[in-house]
Short mmCIF file of C-alpha atoms in Angstrom, two decimals:
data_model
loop_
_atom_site.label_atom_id
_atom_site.label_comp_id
_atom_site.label_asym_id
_atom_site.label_seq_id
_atom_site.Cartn_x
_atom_site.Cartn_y
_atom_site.Cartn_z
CA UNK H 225 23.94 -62.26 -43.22
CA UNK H 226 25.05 -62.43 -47.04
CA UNK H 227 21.04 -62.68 -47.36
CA UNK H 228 20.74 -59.19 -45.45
CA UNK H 229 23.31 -57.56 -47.13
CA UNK H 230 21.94 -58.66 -50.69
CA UNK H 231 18.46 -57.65 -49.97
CA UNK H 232 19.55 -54.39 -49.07
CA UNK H 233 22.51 -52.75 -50.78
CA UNK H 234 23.60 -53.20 -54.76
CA UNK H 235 26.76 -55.07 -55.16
CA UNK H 236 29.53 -55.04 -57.91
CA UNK H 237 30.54 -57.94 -59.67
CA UNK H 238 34.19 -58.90 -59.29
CA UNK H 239 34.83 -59.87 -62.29
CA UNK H 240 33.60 -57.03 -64.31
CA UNK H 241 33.13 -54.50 -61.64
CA UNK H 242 29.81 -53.48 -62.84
CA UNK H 243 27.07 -52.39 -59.87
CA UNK H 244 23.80 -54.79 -60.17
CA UNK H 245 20.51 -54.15 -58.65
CA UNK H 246 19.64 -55.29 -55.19
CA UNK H 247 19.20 -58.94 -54.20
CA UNK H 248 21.41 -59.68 -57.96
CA UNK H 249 22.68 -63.57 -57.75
CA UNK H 250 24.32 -63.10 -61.12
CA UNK H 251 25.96 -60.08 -62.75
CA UNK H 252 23.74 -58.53 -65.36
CA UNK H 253 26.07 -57.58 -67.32
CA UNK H 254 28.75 -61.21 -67.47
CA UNK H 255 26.74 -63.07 -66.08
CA UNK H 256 29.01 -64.53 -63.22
CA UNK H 257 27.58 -65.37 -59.90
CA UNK H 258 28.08 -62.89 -57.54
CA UNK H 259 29.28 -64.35 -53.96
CA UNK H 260 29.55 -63.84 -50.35
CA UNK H 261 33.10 -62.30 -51.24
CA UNK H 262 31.17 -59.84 -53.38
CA UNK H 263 29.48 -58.62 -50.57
CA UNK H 264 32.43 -56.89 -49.25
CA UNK H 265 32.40 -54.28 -52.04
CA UNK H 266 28.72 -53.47 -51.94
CA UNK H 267 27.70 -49.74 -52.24
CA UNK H 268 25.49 -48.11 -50.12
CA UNK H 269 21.72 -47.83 -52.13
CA UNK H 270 21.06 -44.26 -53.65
CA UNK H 271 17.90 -45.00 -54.78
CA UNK H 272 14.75 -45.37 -52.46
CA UNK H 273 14.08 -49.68 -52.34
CA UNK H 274 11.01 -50.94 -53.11
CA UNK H 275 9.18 -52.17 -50.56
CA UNK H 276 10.45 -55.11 -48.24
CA UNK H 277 8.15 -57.03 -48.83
CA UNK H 278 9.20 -57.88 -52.67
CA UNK H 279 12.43 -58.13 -51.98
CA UNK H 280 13.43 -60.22 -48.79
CA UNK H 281 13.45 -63.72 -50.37
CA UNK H 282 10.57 -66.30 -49.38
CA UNK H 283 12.86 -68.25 -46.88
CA UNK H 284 14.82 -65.82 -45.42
CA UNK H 285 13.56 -64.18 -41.37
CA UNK H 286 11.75 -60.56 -41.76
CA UNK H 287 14.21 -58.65 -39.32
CA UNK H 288 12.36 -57.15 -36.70
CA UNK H 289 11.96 -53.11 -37.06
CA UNK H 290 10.75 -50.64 -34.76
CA UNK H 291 7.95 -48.55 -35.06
CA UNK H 292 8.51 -45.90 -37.08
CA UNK H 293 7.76 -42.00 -34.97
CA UNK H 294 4.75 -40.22 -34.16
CA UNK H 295 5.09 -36.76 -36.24
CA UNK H 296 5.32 -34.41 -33.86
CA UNK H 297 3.03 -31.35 -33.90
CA UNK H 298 4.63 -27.97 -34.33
CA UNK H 299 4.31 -25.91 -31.38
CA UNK H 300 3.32 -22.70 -31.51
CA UNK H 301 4.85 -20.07 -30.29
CA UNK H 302 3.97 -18.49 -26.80
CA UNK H 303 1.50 -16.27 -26.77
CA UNK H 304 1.15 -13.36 -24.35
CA UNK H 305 -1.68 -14.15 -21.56
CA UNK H 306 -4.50 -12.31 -21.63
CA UNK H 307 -5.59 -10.16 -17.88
CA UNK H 308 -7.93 -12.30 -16.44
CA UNK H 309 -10.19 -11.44 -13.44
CA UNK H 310 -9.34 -13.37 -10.29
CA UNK H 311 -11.48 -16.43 -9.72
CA UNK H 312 -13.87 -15.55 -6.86
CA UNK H 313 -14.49 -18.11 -4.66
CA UNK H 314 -16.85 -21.11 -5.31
CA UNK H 315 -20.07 -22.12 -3.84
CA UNK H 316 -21.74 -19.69 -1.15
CA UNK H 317 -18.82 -19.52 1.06
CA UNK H 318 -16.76 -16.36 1.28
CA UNK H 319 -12.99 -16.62 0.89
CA UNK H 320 -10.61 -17.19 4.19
CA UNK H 321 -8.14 -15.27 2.54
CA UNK H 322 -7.43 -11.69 3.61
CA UNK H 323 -7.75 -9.16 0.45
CA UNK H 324 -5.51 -6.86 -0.03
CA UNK H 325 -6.14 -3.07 1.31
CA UNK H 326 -6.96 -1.92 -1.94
CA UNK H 327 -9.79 -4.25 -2.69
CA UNK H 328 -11.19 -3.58 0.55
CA UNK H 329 -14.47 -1.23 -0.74
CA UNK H 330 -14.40 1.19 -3.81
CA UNK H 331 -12.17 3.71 -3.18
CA UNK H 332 -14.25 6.88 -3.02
CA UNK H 333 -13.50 10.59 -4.26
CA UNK H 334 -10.03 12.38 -3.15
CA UNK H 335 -10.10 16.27 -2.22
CA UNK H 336 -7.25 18.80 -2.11
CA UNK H 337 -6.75 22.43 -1.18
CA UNK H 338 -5.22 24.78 -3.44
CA UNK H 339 -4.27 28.52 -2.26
CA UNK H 340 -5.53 30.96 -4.62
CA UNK H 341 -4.94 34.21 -2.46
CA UNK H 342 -2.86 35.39 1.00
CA UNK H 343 1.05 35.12 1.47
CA UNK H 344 1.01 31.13 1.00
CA UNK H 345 -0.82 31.64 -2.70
CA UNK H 346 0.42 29.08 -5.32
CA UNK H 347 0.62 26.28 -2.46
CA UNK H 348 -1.69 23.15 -2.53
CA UNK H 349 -2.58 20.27 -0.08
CA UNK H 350 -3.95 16.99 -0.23
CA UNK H 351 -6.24 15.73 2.24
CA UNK H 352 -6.54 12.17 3.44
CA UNK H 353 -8.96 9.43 3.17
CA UNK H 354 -10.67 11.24 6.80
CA UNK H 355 -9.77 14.95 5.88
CA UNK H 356 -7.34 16.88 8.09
CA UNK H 357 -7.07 19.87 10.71
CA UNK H 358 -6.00 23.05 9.52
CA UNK H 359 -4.14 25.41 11.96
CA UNK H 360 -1.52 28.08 13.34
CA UNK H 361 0.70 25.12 15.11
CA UNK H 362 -2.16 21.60 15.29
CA UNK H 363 -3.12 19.77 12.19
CA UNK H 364 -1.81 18.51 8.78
CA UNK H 365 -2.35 21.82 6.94
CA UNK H 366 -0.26 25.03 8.54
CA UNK H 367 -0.34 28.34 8.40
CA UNK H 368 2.21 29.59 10.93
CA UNK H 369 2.74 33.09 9.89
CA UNK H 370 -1.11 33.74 9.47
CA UNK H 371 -1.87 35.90 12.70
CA UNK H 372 -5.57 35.70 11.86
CA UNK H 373 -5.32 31.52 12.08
CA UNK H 374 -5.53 29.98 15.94
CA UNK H 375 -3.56 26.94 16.83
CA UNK H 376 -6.32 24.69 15.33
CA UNK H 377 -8.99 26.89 13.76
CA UNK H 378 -10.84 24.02 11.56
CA UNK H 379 -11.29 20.35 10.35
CA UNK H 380 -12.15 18.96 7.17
CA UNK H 381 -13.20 15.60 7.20
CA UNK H 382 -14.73 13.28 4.38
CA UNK H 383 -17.09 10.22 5.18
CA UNK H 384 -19.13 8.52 2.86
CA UNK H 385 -17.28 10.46 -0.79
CA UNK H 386 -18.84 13.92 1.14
CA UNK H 387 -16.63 16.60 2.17
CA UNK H 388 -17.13 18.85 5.38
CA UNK H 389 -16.07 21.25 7.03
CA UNK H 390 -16.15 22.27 10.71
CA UNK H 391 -15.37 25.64 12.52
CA UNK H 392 -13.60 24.62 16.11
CA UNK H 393 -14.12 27.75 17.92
CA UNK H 394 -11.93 29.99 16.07
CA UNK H 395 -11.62 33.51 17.21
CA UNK H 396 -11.73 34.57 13.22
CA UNK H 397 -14.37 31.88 11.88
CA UNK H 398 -14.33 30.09 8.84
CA UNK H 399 -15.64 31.80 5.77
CA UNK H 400 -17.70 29.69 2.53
CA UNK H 401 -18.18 31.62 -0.95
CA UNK H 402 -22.27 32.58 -1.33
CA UNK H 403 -23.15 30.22 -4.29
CA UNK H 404 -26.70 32.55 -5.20
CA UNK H 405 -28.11 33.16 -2.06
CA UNK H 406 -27.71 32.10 1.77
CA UNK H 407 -30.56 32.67 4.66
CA UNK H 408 -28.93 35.09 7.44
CA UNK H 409 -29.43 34.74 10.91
CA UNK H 410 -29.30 37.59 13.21
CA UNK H 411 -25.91 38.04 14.21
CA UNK H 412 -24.37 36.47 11.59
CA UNK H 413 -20.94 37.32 9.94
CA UNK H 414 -19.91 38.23 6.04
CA UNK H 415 -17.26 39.16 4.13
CA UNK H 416 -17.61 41.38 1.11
CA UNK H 417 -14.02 42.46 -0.13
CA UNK H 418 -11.75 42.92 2.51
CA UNK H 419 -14.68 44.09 4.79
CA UNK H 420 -16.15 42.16 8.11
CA UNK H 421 -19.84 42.69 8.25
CA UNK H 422 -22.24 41.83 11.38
CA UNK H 423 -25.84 41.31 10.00
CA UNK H 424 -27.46 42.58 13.70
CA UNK H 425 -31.06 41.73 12.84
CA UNK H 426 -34.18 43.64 13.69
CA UNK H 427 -33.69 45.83 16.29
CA UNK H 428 -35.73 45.75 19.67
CA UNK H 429 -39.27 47.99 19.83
CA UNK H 430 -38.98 50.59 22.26
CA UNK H 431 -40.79 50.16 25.30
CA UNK H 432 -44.12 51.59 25.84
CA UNK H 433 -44.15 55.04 27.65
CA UNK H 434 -45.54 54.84 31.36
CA UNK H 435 -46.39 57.71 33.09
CA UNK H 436 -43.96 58.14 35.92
CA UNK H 437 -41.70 56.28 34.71
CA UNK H 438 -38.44 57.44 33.51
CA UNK H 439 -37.84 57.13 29.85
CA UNK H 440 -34.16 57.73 27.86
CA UNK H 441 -34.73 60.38 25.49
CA UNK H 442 -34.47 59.60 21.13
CA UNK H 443 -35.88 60.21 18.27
CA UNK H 444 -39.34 59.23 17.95
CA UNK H 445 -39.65 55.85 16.04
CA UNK H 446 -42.96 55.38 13.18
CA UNK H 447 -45.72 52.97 15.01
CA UNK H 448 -46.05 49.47 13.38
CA UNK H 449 -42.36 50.21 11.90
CA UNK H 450 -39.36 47.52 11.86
CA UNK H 451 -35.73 48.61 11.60
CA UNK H 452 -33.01 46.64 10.72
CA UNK H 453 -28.97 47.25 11.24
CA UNK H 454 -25.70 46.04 9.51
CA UNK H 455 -22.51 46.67 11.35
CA UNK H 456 -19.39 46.86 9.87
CA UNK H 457 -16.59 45.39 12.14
CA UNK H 458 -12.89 46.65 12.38
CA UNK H 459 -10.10 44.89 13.26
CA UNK H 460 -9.82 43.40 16.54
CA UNK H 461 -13.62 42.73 16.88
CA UNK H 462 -14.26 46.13 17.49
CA UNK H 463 -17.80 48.01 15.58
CA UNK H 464 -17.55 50.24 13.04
CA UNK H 465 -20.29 51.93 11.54
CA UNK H 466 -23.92 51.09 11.60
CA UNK H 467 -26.60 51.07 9.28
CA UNK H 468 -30.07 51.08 10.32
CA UNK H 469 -32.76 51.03 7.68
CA UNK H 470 -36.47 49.42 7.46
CA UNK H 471 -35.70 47.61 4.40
CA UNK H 472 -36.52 46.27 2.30
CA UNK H 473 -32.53 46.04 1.17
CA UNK H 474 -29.40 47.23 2.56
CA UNK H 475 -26.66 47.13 0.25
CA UNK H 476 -22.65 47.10 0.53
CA UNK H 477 -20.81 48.17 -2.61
CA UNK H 478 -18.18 50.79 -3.74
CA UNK H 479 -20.94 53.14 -4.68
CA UNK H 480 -24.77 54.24 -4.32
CA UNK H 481 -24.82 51.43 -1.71
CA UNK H 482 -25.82 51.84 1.77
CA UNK H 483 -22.50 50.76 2.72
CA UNK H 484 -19.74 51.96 0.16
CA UNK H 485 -16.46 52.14 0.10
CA UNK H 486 -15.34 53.74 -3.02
CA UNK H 487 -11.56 52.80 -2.07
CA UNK H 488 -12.29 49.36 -2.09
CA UNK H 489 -10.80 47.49 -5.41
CA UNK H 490 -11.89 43.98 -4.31
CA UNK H 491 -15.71 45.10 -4.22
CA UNK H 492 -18.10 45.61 -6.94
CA UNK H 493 -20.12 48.16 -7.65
CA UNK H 494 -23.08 46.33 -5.88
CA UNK H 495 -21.33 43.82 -4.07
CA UNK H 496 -23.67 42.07 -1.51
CA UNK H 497 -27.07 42.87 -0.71
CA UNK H 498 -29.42 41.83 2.31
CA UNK H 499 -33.49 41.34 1.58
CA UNK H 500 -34.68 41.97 5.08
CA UNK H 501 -38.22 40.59 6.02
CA UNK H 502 -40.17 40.14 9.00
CA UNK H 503 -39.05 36.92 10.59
CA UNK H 504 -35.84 35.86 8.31
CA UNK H 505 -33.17 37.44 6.24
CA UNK H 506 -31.23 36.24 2.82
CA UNK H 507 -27.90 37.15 1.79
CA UNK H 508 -27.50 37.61 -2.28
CA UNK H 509 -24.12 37.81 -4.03
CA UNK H 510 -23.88 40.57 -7.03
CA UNK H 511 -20.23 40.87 -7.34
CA UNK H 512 -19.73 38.93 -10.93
CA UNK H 513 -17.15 36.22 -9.22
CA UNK H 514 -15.07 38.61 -6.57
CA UNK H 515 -17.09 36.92 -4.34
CA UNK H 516 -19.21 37.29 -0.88
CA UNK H 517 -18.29 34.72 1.90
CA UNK H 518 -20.75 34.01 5.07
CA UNK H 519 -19.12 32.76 8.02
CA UNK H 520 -19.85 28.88 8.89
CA UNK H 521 -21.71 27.64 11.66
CA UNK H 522 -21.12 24.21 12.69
CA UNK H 523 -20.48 22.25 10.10
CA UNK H 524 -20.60 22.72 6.40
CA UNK H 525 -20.95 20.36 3.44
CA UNK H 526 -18.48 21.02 0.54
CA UNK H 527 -17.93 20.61 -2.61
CA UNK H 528 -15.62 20.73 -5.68
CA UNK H 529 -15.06 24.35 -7.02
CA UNK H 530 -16.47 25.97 -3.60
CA UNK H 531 -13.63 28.62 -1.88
CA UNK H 532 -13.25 29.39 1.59
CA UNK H 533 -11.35 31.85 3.25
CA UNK H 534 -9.48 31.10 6.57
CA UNK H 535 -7.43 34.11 7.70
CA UNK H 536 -5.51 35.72 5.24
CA UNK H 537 -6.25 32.83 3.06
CA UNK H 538 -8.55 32.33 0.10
CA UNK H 539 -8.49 28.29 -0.27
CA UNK H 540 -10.40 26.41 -3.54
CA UNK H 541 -12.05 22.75 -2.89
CA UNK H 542 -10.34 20.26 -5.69
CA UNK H 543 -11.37 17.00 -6.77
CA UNK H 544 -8.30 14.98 -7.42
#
């Protein structure tokens, strides 16, 4: 133990108190042997020993030491994880797992309604992944003080990122802005300011005079000659006046048209007109963005930007 203690620590000398170096038998300084006694009054070492090796004495047991520690590597410090993809499923199996309903097919475009004219102006609506019904009292979208709307008057529906619409048997119709030009059927329905106009067609030849046969009396009509009439229709389905011409234009306007209405602020000058052939019709728009709206048959594609008047309403397709 002495041994240990000796090869370890510096001792003082009790006689002259002086501090030797480690593993000291005799006191540098007087030269008296240092003892076990002497061990007692050992100092710890400030100094860093030399190595064990030269000073553990040849006799004396190597104490057993453990290893010293690994250094530990400094850890750094946690970074935020980067958005990863989720793994898709290996080899040429599909995943058992349900996905969730919004990863269940792109979602496609959404489409609104926004009211740009009639009592509900300022309102908007958003339509649903299928569309919705627009009525008086049935559907999604409501006008219930609209007298000029029935109970369910139309349904917009969107399949495949397309919108349509689709007139069910309204007494009032469903009206589409003219984007250019439109082909018109004979007895076919406009709107051109706040005026209803029926697009008749050609009218009938008159039947060949027999003799002794009796024939209604009119105005003679030119051989080889085709006449064409636009109606103008009041409210409550009833006709108005009639314009019979054979072409090649008839015109509706506030002035120098062949229908005008001077009193008329939500018509332009030259509003609408109709080139009339033999064997088809088409419907031009001249009124610089008032707009002329043709009543829809059936069903009607859509698109963002197009308006449509239902009633007393002037709606506007949006793209949300």
């Amino acid at each position: 133990m002495s041994a240990l203690l000796l090869s370890n620590l510096g001792v003082v000398c009790p006689s002259c108190d002086f501090l030797n170096v480690v593993g000291a038998t005799t006191c540098m300084a007087c030269n008296a042997p240092i003892t076990d006694t002497a061990a007692a009054k050992a100092v710890p070492k400030t100094q860093t020993p030399p190595p064990a090796e030269a000073s553990v004495p040849p006799n004396a047991k190597r104490p057993l030491e453990e290893p010293a520690p690994m250094p530990r590597a400094a850890t750094p410090p946690p970074q935020p994880k980067a958005a990863t993809a989720p793994a898709k499923p290996a080899g040429p199996f599909p995943s058992s797992q349900t996905p969730p309903p919004q990863a269940q097919g792109a979602a496609g475009p959404k489409f609104g309604l926004s009211v740009l004219a009639g009592p509900a102006r300022g309102q908007r609506f958003r339509l649903g992944n299928n569309g919705a019904q627009l009525g008086r009292s049935k559907g999604v979208i409501l006008f219930p003080d609209d007298p000029f709307i029935s109970p369910l008057h139309a349904t917009f529906s969107v399949k495949d990122g397309k919108l349509t619409v689709r007139d069910d048997n309204s007494t009032s119709g469903v009206f589409v802005n003219v984007q250019g030009q439109e082909p018109l059927a004979p007895n076919s329905y406009f709107c051109a300011g706040i005026r209803l106009m029926r697009y008749i067609g050609p009218l009938d030849a008159a039947p060949p005079f027999q003799v002794g046969k009796l024939t209604v009396y009119g105005a003679p009509v030119p051989a080889n000659t085709t006449y064409y009439a636009l109606e103008e229709v009041l409210l409550g389905s009833r006709p108005g006046r009639v314009v019979v011409s054979a072409g090649p234009n008839l015109s509706v306007g506030q002035g120098k048209c062949d229908f005008s209405f001077p009193d008329d602020e939500a018509l332009a000058p030259r509003h609408a007109e109709i080139s009339v052939a033999p064997g088809n019709a088409t419907l031009r728009d001249h009124s610089g963005g008032l707009g002329t709206f043709i009543r829809v048959v059936g069903e009607r594609t859509l698109k963002a930007g197009d308006k449509l008047r239902v009633g007393q309403q002037t709606l506007q397709v949006e793209a949300l």
